[in-house]
PDB file of C-alpha atoms in Angstrom:
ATOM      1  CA  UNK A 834       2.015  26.161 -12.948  1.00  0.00           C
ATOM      2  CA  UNK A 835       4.919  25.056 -14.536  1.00  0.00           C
ATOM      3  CA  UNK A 836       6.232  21.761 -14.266  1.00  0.00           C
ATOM      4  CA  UNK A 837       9.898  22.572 -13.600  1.00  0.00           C
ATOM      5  CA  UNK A 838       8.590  24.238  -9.884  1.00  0.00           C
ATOM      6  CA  UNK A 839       6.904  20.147  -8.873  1.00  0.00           C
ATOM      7  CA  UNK A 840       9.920  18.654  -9.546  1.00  0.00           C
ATOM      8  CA  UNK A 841      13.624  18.791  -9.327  1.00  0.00           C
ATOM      9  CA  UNK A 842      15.622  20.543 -12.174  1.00  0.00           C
ATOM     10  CA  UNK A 843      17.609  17.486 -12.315  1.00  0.00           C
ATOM     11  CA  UNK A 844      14.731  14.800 -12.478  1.00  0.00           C
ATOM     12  CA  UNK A 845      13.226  16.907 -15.542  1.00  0.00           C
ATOM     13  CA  UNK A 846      16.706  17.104 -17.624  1.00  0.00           C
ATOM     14  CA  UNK A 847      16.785  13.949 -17.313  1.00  0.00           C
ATOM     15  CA  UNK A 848      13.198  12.939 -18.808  1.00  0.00           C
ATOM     16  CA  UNK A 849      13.525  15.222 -21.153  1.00  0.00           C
ATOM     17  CA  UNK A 850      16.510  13.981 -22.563  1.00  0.00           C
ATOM     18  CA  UNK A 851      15.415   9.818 -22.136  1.00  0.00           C
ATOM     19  CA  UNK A 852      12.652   7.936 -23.517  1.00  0.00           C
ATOM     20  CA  UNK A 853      10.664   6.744 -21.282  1.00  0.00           C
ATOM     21  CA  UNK A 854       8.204   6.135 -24.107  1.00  0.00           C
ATOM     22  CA  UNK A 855      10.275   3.198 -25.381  1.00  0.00           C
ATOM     23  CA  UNK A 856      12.003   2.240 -22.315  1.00  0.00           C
ATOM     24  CA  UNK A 857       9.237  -0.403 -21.344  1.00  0.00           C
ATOM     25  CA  UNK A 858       9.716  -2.064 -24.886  1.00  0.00           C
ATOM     26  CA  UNK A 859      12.892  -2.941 -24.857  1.00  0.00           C
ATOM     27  CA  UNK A 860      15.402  -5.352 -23.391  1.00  0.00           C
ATOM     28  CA  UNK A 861      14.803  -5.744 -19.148  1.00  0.00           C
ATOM     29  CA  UNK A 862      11.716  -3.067 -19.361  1.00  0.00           C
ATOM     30  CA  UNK A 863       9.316  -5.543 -21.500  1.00  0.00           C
ATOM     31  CA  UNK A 864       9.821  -7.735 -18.334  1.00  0.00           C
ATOM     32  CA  UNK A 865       9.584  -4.662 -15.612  1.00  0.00           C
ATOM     33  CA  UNK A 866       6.145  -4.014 -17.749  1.00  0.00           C
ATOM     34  CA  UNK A 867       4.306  -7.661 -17.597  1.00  0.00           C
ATOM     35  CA  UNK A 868       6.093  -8.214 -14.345  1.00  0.00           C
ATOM     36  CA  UNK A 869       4.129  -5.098 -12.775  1.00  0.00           C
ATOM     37  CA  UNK A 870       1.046  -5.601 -15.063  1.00  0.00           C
ATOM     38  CA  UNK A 871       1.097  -9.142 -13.057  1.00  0.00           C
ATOM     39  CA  UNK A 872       0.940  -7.559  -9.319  1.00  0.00           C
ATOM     40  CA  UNK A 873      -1.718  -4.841 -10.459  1.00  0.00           C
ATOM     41  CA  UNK A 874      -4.089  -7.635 -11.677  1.00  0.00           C
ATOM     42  CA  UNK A 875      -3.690  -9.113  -7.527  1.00  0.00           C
ATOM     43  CA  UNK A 876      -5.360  -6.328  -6.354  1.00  0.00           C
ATOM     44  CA  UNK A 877      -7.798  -5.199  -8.722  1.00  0.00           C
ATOM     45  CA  UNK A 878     -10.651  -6.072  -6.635  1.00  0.00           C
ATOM     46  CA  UNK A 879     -13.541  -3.780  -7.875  1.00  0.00           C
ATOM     47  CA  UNK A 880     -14.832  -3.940 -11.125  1.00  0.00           C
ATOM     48  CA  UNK A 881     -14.531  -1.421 -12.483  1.00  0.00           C
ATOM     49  CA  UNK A 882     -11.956   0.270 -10.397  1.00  0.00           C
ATOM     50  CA  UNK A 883     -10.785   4.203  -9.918  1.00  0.00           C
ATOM     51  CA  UNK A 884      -7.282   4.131 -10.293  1.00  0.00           C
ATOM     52  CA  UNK A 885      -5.091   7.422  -9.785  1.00  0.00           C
ATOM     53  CA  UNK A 886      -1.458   6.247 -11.438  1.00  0.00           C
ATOM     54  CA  UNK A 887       0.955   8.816  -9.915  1.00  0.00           C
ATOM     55  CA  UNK A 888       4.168   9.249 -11.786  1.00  0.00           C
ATOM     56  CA  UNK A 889       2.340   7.423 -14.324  1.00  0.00           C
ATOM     57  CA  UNK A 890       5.061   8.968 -17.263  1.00  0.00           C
ATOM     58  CA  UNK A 891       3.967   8.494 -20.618  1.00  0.00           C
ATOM     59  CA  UNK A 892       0.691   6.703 -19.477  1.00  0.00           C
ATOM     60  CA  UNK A 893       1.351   3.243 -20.434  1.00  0.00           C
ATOM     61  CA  UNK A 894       0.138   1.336 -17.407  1.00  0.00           C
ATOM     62  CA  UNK A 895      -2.874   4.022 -17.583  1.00  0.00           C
ATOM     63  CA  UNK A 896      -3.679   2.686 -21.022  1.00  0.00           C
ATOM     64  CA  UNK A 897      -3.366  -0.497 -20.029  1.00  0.00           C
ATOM     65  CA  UNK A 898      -6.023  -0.105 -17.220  1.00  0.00           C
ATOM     66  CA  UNK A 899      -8.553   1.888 -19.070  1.00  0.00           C
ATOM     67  CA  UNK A 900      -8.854  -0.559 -21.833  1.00  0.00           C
ATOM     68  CA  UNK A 901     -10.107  -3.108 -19.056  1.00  0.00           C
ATOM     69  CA  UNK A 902     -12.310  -0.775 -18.388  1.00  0.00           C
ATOM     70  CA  UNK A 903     -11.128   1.235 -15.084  1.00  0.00           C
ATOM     71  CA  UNK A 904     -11.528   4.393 -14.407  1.00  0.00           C
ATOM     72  CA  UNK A 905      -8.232   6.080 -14.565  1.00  0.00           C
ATOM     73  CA  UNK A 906      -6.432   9.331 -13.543  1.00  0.00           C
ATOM     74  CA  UNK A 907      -2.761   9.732 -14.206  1.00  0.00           C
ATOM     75  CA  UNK A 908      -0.706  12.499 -12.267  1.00  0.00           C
ATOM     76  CA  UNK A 909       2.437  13.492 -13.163  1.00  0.00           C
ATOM     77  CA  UNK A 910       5.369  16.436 -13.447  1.00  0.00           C
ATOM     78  CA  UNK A 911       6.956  16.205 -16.371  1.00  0.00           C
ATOM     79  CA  UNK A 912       5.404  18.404 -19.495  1.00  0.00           C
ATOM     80  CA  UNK A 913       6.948  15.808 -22.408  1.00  0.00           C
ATOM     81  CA  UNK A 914       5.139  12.942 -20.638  1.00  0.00           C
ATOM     82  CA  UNK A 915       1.829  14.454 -20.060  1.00  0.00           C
ATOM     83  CA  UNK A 916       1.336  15.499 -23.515  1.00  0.00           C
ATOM     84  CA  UNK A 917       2.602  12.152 -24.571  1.00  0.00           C
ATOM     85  CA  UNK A 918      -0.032  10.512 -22.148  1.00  0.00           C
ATOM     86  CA  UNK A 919      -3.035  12.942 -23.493  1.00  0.00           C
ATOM     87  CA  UNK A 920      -1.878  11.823 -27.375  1.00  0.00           C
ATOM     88  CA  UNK A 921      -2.212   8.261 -26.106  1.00  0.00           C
ATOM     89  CA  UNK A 922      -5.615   8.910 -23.659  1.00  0.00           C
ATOM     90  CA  UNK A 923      -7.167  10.588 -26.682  1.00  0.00           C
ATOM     91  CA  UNK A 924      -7.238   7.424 -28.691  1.00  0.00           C
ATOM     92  CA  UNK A 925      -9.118   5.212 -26.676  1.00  0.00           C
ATOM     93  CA  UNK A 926     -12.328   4.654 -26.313  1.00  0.00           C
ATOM     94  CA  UNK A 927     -12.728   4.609 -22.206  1.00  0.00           C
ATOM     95  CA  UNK A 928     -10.565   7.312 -22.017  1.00  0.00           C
ATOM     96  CA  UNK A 929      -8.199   7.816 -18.974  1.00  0.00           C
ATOM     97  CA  UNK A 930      -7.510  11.677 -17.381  1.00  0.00           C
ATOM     98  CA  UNK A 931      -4.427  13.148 -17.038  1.00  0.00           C
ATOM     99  CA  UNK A 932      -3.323  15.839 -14.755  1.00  0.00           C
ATOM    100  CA  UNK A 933      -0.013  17.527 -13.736  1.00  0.00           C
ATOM    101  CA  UNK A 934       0.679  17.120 -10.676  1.00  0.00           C
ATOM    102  CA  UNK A 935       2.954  15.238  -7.912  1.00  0.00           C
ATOM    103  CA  UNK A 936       2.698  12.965  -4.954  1.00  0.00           C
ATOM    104  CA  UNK A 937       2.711  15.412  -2.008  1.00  0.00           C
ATOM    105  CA  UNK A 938       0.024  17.504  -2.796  1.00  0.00           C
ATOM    106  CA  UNK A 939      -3.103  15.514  -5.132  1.00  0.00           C
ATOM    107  CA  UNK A 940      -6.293  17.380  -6.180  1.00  0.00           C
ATOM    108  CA  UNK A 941      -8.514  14.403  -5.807  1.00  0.00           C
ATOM    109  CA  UNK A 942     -11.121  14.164  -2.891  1.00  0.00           C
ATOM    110  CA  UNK A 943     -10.856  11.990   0.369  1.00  0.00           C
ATOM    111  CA  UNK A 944     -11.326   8.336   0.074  1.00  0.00           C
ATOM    112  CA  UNK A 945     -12.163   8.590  -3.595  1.00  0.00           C
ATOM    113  CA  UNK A 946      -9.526   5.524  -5.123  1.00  0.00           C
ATOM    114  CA  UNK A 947      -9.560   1.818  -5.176  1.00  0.00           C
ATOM    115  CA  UNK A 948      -6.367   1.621  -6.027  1.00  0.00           C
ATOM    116  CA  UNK A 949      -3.469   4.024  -5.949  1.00  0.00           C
ATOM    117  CA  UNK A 950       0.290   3.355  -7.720  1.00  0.00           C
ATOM    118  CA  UNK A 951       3.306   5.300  -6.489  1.00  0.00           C
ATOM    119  CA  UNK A 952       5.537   4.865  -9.629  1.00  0.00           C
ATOM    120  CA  UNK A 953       8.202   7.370  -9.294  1.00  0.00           C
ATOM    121  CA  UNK A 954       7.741   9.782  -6.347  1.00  0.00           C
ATOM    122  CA  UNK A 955       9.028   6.814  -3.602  1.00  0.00           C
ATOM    123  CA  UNK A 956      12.788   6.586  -5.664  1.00  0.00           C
ATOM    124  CA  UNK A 957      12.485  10.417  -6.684  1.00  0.00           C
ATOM    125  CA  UNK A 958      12.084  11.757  -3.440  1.00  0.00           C
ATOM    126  CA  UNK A 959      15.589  11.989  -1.496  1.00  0.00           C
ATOM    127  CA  UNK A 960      14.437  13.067   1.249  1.00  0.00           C
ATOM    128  CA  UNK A 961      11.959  10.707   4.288  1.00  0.00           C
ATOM    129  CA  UNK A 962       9.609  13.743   4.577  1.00  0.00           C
ATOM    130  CA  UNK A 963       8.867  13.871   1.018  1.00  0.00           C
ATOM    131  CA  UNK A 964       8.371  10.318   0.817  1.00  0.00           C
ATOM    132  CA  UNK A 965       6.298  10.587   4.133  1.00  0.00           C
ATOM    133  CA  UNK A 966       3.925  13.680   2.783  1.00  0.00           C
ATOM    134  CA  UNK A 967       3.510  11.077  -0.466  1.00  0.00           C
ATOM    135  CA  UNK A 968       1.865   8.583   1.789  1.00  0.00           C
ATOM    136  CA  UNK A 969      -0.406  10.681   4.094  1.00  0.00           C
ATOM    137  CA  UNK A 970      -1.560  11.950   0.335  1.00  0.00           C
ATOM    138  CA  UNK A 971      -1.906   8.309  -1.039  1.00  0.00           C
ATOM    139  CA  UNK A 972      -3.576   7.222   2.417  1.00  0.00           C
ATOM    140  CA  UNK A 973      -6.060  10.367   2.702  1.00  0.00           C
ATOM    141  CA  UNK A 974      -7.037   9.750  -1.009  1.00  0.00           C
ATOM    142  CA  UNK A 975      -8.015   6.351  -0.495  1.00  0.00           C
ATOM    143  CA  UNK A 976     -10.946   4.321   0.036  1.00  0.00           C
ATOM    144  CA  UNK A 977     -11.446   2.455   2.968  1.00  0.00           C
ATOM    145  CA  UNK A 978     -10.114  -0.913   2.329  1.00  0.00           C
ATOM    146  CA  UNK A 979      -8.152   0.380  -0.797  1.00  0.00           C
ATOM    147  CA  UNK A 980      -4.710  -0.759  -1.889  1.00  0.00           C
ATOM    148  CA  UNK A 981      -2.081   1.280  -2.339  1.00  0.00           C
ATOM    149  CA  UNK A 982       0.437   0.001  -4.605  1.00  0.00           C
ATOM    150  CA  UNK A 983       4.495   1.279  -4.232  1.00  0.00           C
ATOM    151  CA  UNK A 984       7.424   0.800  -6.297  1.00  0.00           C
ATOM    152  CA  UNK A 985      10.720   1.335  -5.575  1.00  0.00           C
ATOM    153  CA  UNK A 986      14.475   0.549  -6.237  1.00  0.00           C
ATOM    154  CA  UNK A 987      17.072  -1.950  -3.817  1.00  0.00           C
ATOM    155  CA  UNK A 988      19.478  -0.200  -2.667  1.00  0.00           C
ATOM    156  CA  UNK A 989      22.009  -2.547  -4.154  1.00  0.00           C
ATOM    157  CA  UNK A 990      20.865  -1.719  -7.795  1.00  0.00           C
ATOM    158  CA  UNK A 991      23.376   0.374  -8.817  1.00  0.00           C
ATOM    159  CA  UNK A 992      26.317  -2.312  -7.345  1.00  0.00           C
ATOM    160  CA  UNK A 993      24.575  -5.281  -8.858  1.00  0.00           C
ATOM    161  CA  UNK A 994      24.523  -3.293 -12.255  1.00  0.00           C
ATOM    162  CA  UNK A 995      28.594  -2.362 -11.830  1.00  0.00           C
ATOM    163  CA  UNK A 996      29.640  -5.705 -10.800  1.00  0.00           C
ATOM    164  CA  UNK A 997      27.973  -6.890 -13.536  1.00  0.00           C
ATOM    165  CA  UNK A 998      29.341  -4.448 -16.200  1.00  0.00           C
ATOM    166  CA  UNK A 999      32.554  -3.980 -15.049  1.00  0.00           C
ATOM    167  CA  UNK A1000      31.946  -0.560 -13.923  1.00  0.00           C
ATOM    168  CA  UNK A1001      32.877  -0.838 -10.189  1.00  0.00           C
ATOM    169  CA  UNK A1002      35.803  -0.053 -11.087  1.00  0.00           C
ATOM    170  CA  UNK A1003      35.750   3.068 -12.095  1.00  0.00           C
ATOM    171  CA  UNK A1004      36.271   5.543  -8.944  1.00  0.00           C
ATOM    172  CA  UNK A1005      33.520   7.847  -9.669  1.00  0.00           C
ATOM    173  CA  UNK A1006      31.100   4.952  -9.922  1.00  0.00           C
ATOM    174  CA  UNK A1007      32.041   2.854  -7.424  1.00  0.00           C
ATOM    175  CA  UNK A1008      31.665   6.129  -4.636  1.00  0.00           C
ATOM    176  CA  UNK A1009      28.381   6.352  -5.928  1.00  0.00           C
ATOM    177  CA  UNK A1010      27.240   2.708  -5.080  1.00  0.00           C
ATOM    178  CA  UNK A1011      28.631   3.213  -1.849  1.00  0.00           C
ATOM    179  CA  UNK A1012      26.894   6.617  -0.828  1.00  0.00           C
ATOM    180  CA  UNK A1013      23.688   4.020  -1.932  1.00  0.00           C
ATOM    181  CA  UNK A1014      24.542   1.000   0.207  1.00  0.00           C
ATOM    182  CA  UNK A1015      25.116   3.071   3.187  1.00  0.00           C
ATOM    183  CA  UNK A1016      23.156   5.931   3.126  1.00  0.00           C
ATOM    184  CA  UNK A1017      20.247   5.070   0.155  1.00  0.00           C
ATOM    185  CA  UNK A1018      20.982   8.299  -1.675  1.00  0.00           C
ATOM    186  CA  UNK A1019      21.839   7.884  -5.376  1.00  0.00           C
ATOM    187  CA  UNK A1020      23.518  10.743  -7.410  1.00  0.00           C
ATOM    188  CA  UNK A1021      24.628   9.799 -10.693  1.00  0.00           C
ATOM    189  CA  UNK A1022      28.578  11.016 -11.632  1.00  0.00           C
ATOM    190  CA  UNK A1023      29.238  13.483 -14.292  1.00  0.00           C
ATOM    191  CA  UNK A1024      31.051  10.725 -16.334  1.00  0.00           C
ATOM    192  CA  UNK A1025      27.957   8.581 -15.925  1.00  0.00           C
ATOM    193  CA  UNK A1026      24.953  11.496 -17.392  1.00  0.00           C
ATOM    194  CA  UNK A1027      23.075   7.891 -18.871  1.00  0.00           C
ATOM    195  CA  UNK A1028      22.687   7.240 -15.096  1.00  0.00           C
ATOM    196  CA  UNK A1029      18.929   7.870 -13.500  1.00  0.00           C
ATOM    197  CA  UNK A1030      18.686  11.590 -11.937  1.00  0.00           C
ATOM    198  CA  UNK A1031      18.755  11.636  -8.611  1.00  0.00           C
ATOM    199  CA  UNK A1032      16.663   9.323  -5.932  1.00  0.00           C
ATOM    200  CA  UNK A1033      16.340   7.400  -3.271  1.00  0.00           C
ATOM    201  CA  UNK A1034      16.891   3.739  -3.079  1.00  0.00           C
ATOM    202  CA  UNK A1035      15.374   1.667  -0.132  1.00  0.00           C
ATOM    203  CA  UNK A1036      16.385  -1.423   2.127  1.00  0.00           C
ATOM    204  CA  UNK A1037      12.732  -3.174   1.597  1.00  0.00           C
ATOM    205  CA  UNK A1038      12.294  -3.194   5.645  1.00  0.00           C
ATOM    206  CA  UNK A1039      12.533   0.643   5.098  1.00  0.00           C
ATOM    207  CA  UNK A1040      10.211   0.583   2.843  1.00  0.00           C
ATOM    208  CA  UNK A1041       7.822  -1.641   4.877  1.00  0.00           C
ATOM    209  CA  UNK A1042       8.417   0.511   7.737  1.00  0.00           C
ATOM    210  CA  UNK A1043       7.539   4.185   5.918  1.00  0.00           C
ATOM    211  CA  UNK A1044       3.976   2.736   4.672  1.00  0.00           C
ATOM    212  CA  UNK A1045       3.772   1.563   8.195  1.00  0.00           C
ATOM    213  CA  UNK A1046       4.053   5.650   9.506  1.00  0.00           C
TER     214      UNK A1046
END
């Protein structure tokens, strides 16, 4: 199965063309890295733990894990990541697995994980029954008593970002931030490619209230 058929055209341009390699080494993402490093360490209960990291990218929160000795499974979409995360799996000595593969549908077993983390399919997935199939998958993959761990992105990231930078101004731009304040969608402009592909950007009761479903 091909990779472009798990995820949007879009989303996969887009990683193709960024680094998400170096992303988490540089400027803000060296603080989005120890920051979530920080709240995985709160609920690693079990000792050691299985982990499945979906959307785990280029597998460096994966690598992170295994070398304290989990057992972990990264699942993602995008071809240049995967092989990236299998070059960096195949250097360690507890090695973690990786699989292609996306939220909605995972090929692991009932109540099998400790812990589960929801990097990218919550903001990737526009739509609420996308990002409702993504939980019934996390929840049914689970352990009893298991944590399942979500990120996502405030809906006000995009204005925050343009009020900062000046770029509110700009028509194109400023349309954008409010299609996201009002309606969470977030498309990024033609004059604005740098932008992340499309996603979804939550109010954090939202949020609260899908896991709740």
């Amino acid at each position: 199965m091909k990779s472009e058929q798990l995820i949007s055209k879009n989303i996969e341009v887009f990683y193709n063309k960024a680094s998400e390699e170096t992303r988490l080494e540089k400027g803000m993402g060296v603080f989005e890295f120890e920051r979530i490093k920080w709240i995985i360490e709160k609920y690693l209960f079990a000792s050691p733990s299985k982990i499945i990291d979906v959307g785990g990218g280029t597998g460096k929160y994966a690598e992170w894990l295994a070398k304290k000795g989990h057992e972990v499974h990264l699942v993602e979409p995008v071809a240049k990541h995967l092989q990236l995360a299998e070059n960096r799996a195949k250097k360690l000595k507890n090695k973690f697995s990786v699989h292609l593969g996306e939220s909605r549908k995972l090929d692991f077993r009932n109540n099998y994980a400790d812990l589960i983390l929801l990097h990218g399919p919550l903001y990737h997935l526009q739509k609420k029954e996308d990002r409702e199939l993504t939980n019934i998958e996390a929840q049914r993959v689970l352990k009893n008593g298991g944590i399942i761990l979500g990120f996502a992105i405030n809906y006000t990231a995009s204005t925050l970002v343009g009020l900062l930078n000046g770029l509110i101004h700009k028509s194109s731009f400023f349309e954008m931030c409010k299609n996201e304040l009002t309606t969470g969608i977030h498309n990024p402009p033609d004059d604005f490619p740098w932008l992340l592909a499309e996603a979804y950007y939550h109010h954090p009761e939202q949020l609260k209230e899908e896991f709740r479903h």
